[in-house]
Coordinates of C-alpha atoms in Angstrom, one line a residue:
Chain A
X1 CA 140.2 69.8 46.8
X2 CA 139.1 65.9 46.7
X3 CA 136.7 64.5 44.8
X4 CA 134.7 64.0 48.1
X5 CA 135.2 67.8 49.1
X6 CA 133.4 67.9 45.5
X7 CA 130.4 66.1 46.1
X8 CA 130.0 67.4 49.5
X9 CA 130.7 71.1 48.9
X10 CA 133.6 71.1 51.5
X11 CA 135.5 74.3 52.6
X12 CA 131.8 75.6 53.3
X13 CA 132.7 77.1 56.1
X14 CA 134.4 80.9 56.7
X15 CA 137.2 79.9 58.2
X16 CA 138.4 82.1 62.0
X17 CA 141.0 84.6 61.8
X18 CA 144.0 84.1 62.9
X19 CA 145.0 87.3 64.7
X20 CA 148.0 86.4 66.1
X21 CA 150.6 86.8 63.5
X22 CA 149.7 90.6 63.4
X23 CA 152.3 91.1 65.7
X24 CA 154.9 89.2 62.8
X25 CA 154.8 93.4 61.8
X26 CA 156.8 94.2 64.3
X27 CA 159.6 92.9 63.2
X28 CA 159.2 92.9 59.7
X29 CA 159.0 96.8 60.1
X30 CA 162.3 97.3 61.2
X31 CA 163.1 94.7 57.7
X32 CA 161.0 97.3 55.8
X33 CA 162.6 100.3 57.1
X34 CA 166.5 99.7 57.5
X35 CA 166.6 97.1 54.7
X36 CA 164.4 98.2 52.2
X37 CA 164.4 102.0 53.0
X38 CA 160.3 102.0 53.3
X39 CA 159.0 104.9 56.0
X40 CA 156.3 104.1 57.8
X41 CA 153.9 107.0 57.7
X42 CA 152.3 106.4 61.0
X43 CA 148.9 104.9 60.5
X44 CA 147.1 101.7 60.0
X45 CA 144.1 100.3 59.8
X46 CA 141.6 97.7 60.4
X47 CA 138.5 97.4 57.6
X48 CA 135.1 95.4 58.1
X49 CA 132.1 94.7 57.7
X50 CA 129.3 96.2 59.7
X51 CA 126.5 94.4 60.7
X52 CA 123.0 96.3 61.9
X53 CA 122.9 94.6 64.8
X54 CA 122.3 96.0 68.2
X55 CA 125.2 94.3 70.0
X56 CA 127.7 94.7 67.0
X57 CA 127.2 98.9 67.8
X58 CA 127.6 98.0 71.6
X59 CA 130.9 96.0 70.4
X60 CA 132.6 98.8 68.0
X61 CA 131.6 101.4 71.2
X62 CA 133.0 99.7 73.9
X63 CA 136.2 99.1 71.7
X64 CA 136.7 102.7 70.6
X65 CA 136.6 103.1 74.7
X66 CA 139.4 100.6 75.5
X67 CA 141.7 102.1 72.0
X68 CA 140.4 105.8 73.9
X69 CA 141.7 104.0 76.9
X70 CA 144.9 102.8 76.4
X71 CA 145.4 105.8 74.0
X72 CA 146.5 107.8 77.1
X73 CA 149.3 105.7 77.9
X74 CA 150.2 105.1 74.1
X75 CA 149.2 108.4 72.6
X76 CA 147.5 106.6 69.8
X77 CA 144.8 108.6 68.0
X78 CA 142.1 106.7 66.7
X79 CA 139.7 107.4 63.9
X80 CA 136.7 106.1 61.9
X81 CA 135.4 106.1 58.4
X82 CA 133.2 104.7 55.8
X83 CA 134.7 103.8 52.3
X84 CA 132.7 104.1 48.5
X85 CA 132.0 100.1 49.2
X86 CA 130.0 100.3 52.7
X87 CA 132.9 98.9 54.8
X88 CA 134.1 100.5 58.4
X89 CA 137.5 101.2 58.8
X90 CA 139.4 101.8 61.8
X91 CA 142.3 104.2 61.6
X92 CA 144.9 104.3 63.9
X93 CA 147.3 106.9 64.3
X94 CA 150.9 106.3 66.3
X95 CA 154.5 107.4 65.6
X96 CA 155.2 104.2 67.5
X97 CA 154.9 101.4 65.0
X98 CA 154.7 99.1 67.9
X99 CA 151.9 101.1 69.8
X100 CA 150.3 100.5 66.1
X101 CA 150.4 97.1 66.0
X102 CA 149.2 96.7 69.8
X103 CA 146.3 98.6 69.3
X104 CA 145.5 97.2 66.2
X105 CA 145.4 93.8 67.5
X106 CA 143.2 95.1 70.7
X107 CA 140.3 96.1 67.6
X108 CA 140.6 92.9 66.1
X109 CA 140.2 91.3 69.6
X110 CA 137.8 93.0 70.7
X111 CA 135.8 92.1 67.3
X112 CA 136.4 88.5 67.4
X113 CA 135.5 88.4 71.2
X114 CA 131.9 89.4 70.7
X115 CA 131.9 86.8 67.9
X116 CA 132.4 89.3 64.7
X117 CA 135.6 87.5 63.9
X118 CA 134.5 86.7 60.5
X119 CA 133.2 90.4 59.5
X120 CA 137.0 91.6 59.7
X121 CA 138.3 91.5 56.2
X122 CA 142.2 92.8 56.8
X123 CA 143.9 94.9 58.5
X124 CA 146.2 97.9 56.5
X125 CA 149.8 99.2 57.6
X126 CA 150.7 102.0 55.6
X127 CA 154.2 103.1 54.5
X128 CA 156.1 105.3 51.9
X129 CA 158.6 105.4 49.5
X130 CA 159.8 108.4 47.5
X131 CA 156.4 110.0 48.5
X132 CA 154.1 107.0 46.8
X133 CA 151.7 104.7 49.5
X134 CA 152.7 101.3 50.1
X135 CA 150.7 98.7 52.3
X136 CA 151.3 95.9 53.7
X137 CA 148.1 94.1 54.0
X138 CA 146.6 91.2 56.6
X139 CA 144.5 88.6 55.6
X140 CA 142.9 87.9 58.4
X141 CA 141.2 84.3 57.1
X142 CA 144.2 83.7 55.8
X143 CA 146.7 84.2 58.5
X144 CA 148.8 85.8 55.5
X145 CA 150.3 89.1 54.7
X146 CA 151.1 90.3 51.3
X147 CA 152.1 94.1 49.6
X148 CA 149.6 96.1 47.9
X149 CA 151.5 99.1 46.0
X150 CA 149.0 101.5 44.2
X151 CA 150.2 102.6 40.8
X152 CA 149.6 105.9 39.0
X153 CA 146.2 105.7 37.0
X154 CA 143.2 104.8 37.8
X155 CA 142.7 101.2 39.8
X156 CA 146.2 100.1 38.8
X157 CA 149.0 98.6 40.5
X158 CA 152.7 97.9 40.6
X159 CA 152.5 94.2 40.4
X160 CA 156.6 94.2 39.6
X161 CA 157.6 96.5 42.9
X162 CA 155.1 94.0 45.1
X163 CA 156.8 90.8 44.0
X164 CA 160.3 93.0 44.9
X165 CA 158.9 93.5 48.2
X166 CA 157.6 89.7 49.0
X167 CA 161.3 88.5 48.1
X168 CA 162.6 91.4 50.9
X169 CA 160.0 90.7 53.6
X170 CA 160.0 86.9 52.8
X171 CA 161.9 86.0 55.8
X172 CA 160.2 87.6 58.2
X173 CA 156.4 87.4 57.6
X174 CA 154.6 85.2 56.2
X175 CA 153.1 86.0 53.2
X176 CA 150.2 84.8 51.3
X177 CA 151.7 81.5 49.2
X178 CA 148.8 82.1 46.7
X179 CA 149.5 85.8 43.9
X180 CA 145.7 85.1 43.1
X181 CA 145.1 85.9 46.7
X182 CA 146.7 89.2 46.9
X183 CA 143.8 91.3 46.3
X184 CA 143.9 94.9 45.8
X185 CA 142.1 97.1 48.0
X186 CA 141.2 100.5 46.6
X187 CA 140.2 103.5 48.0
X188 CA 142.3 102.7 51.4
X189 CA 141.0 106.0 53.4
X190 CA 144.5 106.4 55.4
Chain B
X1 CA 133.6 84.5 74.1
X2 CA 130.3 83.0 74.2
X3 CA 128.9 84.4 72.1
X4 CA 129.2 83.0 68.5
X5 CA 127.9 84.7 65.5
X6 CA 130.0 83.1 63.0
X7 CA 127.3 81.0 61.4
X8 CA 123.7 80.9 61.3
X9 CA 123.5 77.7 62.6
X10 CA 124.6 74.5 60.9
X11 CA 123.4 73.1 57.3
X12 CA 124.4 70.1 56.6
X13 CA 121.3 69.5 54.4
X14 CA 122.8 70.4 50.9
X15 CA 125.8 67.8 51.6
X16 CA 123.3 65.1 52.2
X17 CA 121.1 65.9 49.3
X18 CA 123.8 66.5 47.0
X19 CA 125.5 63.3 48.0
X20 CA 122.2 61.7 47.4
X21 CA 121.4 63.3 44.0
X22 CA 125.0 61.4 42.8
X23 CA 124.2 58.2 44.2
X24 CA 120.8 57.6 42.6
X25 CA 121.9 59.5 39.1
X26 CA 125.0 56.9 39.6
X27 CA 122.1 54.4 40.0
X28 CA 120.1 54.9 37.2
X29 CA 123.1 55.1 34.9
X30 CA 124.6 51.7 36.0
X31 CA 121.2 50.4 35.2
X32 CA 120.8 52.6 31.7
X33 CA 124.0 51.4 31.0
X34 CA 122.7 47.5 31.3
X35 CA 119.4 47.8 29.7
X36 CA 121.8 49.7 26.7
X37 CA 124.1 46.7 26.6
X38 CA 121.1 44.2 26.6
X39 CA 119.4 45.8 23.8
X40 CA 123.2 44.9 21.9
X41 CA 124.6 48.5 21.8
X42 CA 128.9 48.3 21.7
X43 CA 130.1 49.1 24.9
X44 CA 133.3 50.2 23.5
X45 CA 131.8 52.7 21.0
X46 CA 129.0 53.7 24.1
X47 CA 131.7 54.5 26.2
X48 CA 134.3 56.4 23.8
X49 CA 131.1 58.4 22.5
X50 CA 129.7 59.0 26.4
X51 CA 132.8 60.2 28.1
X52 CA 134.2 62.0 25.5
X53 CA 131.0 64.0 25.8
X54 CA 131.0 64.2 29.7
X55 CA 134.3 66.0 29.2
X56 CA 133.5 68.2 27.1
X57 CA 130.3 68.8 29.2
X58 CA 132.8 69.4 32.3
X59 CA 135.4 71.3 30.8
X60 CA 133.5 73.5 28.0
X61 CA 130.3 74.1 29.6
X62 CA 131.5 77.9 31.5
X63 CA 132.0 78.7 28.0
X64 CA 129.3 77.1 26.3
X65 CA 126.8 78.7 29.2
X66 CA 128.8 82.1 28.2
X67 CA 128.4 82.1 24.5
X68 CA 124.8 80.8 25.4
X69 CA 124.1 84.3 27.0
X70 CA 126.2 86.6 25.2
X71 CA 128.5 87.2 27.7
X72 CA 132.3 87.7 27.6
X73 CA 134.9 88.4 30.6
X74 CA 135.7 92.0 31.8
X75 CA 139.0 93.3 32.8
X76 CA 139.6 95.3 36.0
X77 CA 139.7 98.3 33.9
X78 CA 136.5 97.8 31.8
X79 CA 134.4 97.1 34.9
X80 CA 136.7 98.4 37.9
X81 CA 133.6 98.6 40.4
X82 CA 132.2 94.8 39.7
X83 CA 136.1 94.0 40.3
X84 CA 136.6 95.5 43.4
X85 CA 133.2 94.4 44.6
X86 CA 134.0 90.9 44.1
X87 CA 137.4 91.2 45.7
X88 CA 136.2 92.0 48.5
X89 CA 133.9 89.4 48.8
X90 CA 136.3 86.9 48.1
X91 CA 138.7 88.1 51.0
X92 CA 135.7 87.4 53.1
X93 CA 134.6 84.4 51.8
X94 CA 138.3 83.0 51.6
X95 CA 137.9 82.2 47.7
X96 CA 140.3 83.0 45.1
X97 CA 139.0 85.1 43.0
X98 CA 136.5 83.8 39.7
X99 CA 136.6 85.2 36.4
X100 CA 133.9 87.9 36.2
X101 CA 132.1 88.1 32.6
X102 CA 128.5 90.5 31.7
X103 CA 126.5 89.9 29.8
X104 CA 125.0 93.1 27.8
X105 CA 120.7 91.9 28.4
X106 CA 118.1 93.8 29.9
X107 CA 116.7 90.7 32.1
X108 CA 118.8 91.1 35.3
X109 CA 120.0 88.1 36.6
X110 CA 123.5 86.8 37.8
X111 CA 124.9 82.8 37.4
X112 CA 127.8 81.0 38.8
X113 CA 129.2 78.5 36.3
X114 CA 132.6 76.1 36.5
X115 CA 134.0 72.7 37.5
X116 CA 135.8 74.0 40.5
X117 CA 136.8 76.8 42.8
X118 CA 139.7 77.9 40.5
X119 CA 137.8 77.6 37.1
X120 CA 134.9 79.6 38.3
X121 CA 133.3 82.0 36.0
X122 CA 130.3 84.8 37.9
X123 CA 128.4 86.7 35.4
X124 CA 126.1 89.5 36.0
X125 CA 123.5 91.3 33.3
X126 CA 124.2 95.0 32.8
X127 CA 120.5 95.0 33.4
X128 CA 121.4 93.6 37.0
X129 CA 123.8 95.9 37.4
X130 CA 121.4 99.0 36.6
X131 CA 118.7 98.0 38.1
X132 CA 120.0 97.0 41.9
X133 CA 121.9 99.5 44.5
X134 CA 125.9 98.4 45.3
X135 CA 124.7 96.5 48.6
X136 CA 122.0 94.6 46.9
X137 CA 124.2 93.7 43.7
X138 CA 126.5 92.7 46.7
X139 CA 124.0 90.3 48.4
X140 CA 123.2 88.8 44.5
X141 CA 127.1 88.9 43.8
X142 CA 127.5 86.8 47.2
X143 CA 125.0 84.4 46.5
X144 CA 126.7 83.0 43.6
X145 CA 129.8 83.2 45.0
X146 CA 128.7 80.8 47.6
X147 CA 127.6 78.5 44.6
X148 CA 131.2 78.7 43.7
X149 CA 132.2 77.7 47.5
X150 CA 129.4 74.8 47.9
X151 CA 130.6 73.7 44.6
X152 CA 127.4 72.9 44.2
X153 CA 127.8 74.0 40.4
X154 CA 129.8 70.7 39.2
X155 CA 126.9 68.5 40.7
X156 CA 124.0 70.5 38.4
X157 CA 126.6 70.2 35.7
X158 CA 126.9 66.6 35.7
X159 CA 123.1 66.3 36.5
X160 CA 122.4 68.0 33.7
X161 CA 124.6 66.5 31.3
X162 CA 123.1 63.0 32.3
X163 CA 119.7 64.3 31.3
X164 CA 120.6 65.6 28.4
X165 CA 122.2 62.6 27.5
X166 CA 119.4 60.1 28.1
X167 CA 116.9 62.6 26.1
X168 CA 119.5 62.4 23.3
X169 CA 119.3 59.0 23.1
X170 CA 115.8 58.3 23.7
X171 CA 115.5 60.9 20.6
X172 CA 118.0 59.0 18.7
X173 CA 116.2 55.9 19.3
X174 CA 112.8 57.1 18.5
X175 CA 113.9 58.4 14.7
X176 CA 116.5 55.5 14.2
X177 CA 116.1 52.5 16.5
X178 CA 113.1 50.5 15.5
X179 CA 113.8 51.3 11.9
X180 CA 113.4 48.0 9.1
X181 CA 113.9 44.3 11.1
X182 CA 110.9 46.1 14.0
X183 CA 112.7 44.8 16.7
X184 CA 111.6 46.0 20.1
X185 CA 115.6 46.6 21.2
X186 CA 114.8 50.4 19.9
X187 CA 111.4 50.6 21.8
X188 CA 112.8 49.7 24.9
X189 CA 115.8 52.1 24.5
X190 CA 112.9 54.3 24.1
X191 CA 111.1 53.8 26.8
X192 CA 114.5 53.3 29.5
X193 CA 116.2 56.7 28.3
X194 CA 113.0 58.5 28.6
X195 CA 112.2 57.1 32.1
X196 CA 116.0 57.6 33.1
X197 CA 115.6 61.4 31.8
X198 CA 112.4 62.2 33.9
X199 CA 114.2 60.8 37.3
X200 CA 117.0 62.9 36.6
X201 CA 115.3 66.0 35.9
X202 CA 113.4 65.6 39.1
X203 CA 116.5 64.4 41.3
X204 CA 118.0 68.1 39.4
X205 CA 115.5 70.1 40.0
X206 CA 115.0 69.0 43.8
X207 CA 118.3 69.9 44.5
X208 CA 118.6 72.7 42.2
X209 CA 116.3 74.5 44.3
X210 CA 117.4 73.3 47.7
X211 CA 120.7 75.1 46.4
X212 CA 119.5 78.0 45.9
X213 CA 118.1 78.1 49.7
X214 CA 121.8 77.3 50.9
X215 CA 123.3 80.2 48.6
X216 CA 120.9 82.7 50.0
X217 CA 122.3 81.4 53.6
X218 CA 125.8 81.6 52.3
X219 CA 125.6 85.2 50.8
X220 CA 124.0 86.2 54.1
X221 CA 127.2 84.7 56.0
X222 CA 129.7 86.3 53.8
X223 CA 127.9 89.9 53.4
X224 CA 126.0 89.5 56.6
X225 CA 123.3 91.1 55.5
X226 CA 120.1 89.2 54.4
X227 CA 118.0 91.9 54.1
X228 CA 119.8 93.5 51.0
X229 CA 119.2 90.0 49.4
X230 CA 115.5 89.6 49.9
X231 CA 115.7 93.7 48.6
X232 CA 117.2 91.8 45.8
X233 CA 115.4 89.6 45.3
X234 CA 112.2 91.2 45.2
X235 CA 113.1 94.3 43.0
X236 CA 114.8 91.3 40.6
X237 CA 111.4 89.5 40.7
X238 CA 109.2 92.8 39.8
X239 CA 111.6 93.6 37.0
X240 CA 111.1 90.0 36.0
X241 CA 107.3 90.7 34.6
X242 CA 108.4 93.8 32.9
X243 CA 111.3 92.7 30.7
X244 CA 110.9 91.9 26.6
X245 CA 109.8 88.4 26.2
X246 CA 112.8 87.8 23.2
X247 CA 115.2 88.5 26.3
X248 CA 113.5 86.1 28.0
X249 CA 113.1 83.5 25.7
X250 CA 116.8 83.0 24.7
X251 CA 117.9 83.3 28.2
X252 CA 115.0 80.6 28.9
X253 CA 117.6 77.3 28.4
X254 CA 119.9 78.4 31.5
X255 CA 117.4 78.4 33.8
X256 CA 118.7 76.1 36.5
X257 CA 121.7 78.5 37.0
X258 CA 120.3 81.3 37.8
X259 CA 119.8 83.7 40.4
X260 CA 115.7 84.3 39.7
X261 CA 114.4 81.8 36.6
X262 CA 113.2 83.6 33.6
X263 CA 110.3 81.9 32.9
X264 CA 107.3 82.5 35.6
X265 CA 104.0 81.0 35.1
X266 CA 101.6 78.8 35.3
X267 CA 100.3 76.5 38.3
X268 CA 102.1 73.2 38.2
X269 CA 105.3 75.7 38.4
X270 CA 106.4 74.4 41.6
X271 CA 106.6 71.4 40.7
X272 CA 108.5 71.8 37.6
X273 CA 110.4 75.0 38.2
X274 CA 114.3 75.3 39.1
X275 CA 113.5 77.8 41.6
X276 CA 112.2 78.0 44.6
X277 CA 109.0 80.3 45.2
X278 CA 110.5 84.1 45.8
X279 CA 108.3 84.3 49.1
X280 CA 109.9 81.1 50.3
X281 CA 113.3 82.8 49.9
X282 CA 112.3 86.2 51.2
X283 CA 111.0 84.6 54.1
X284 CA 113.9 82.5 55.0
X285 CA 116.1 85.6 54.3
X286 CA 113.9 87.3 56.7
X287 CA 114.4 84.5 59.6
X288 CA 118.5 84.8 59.3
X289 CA 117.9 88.6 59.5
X290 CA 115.8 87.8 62.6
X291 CA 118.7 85.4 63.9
X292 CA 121.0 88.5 63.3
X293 CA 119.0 90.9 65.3
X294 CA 117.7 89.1 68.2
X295 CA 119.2 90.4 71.4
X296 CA 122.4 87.9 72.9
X297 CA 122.3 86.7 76.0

């Protein structure tokens, strides 16, 4: 931030997502899974902000088609749901973590192509260890990734086991530079 | 592809005005400043005394506007909901995340205070927080957020502070200045500090309430949503008439940071308020929503 960007209020602007790097999962996965012994349970998601707009509902119908679509070559089940706060999730079921992230990125394309980039707030992979959630969560303004591991008790979590994880993943996605960044995301509905 | 939602139209009007606010305030200092000297007051002393204050302006006044309202910061587990609320927003606004304070008053309003993204401090009234439903408390939570992103909140700092500086001095000057040898060096300090703390007021309050037209746009951008502002908004402004008037009168000094001003009446409250008119904000709220739901081609 310069003195300038001061003055003039810079960094106004919402910035575009980058969508791209989902597909960094992919690999990471396989990181997660054979190095770090994580499962992944099958399901991810992609949480936004709805707008009441005609075209927006025109938009989330004709993309629920295409997932519906492709779903019968991939076999991936897709669901939706409102969470406590107002935002719209869209869960995606597939054994095949690949299928997952495919999908996941047709959703996020499909949102940015009729110009509701900015309403998608990240996107969710879920996976497990001894029985306990852990996600792996996409910033989409940010480009960035970064673990979100839910601890027992109310609205806490396991800031120690997340900072494990970045160090493991590291290599292979990249993660948000920024721990003031790594927001928690409660009530995840997957 | 064509079609673009991702901002309601440009705004480039707050830059300009802000950018113009600190060039005439830097005016009228650098000529304060020479009338000062003239009238024979040290310029070493003058500037020791006036900068140490500007920093303590810029890096005390979050906690001085705190302490002002009673407020103190909440932890995730005292006020989990407020938290998660704001986390959110600040994923979709791309800010790190502010400290969050309350404030425990019955007037429900909400400020943004702090030199810079990082430093940021949002409070909220528990009697915001009662009286508004979660998406309207989101709208109001997203406005000053978007304070916080204009940084718009460093320039009404700094505005301020000059004010209050030249009314200091024109004060000082009034009981002290032409004291025993009646020289008119006092008078004229006077009569310069009190002229250089009615420009800035007005240069403050023009843009203070162009701000507060930008916000709403921001919040609208980040929630998408303008409607649950102007519902805000106009339940904040009916709760306004009905609140105690002690409430009122000690949160009365912070007026330019606030969501709604405490203080409504009178005619000439246009001109001299921090604020613009509700209606005005409703009804721009009411365009963007407009902008949202016309029918792409």
């Amino acid at each position: 931030m310069g003195f300038l960007d001061a003055l003039l209020g810079g960094g106004r602007k919402l910035k575009a997502p980058a969508a791209d790097r989902l597909f960094a999962m992919t690999t990471a996965q396989i990181t997660l899974e054979v190095g770090v012994g994580l499962k992944h349970r099958g399901v991810a998601g992609i949480v936004f902000q709805a707008i009441a707009t005609a075209d927006f509902k025109e938009i989330l119908t004709e993309t629920n088609e295409l997932i519906r679509g492709s779903a019968e070559d991939t076999g991936t089940k897709v669901e939706e749901a409102t969470d406590e706060f107002g935002y719209r999730w869209v869960i995606l079921r597939d054994a095949d973590f690949e299928d997952l992230v495919v999908s996941l990125n047709t959703v996020s394309t499909q949102l940015q192509g009729g110009g509701y980039g900015d309403r998608l707030l990240c996107a969710v992979f879920s996976f497990e260890e001894e029985g306990r959630p852990i996600h792996v969560i996409y910033n989409f303004k940010r480009g960035s990734f970064y673990p979100f591991v839910p601890a027992p008790g109310e609205k806490q979590r396991n800031t120690e086991r997340e900072l494990q994880l970045k160090a493991q993943i590291g290599p292979e996605l990249p993660i948000e530079p920024e721990v003031e960044r790594w927001f928690p995301l409660w009530e995840i509905p997957l | 592809m064509a079609r673009t939602r991702t901002s309601f139209g440009r705004d480039t009007g707050l830059q300009a005005r802000m950018l113009l606010t600190m060039f005439l305030l830097g005016l009228l200092y650098v000529g304060f400043v020479g009338v000062l000297l003239a009238a024979g007051a040290g310029f070493g002393i003058m500037l020791v005394v006036i900068g140490g204050l500007l920093a303590a302006q810029l890096f005390l006044s979050d906690k001085i506007a705190l302490r002002a309202m009673g407020a103190r910061e909440v932890s995730p587990e005292e006020a989990p909901g407020l938290h998660a609320m704001i986390e959110r927003l600040c994923i979709q606004a791309d800010l790190p995340k502010p400290k969050i304070a309350v404030a425990d008053t019955d007037v429900p309003n909400a400020f943004a205070m702090g030199r810079s993204k990082k430093s940021a401090v949002v409070c909220a009234t528990t009697g915001i927080m009662r009286t508004l439903e979660p998406h309207e408390l989101e709208g109001v939570m997203a406005h000053e957020l978007s304070h916080v992103k204009n940084r718009d909140v460093l320039i009404m700092t700094l505005a301020s502070f000059f004010a209050s500086m030249a009314s200091m001095i024109s004060q000082f000057a009034l009981f002290f200045g032409s004291g025993d040898d009646d020289s008119p060096a006092g008078l004229v300090i006077f009569l310069v500090s009190f002229l250089v703390y009615i420009i800035s007021f007005f240069l403050m309050l023009a843009l203070s309430r162009y701000r507060e037209f930008t916000a709403d746009r921001g919040a609208s951008l980040i929630t998408g949503r303008p409607s649950a502002l102007s519902s805000a908004l106009m339940k904040i402004s009916g709760q306004m008439q009905r609140v105690p008037t002690q409430d009122l009168r000690t949160a009365g000094q912070m007026n330019a940071f606030f969501i709604v001003p405490t203080s409504v009446k009178g005619t000439i409250q246009t001109l001299f308020s921090t604020h613009p008119p509700m209606e005005k904000r409703i009804e721009r709220l009411n365009e963007l929503e407009a902008q949202l739901q016309a029918p792409t081609v």
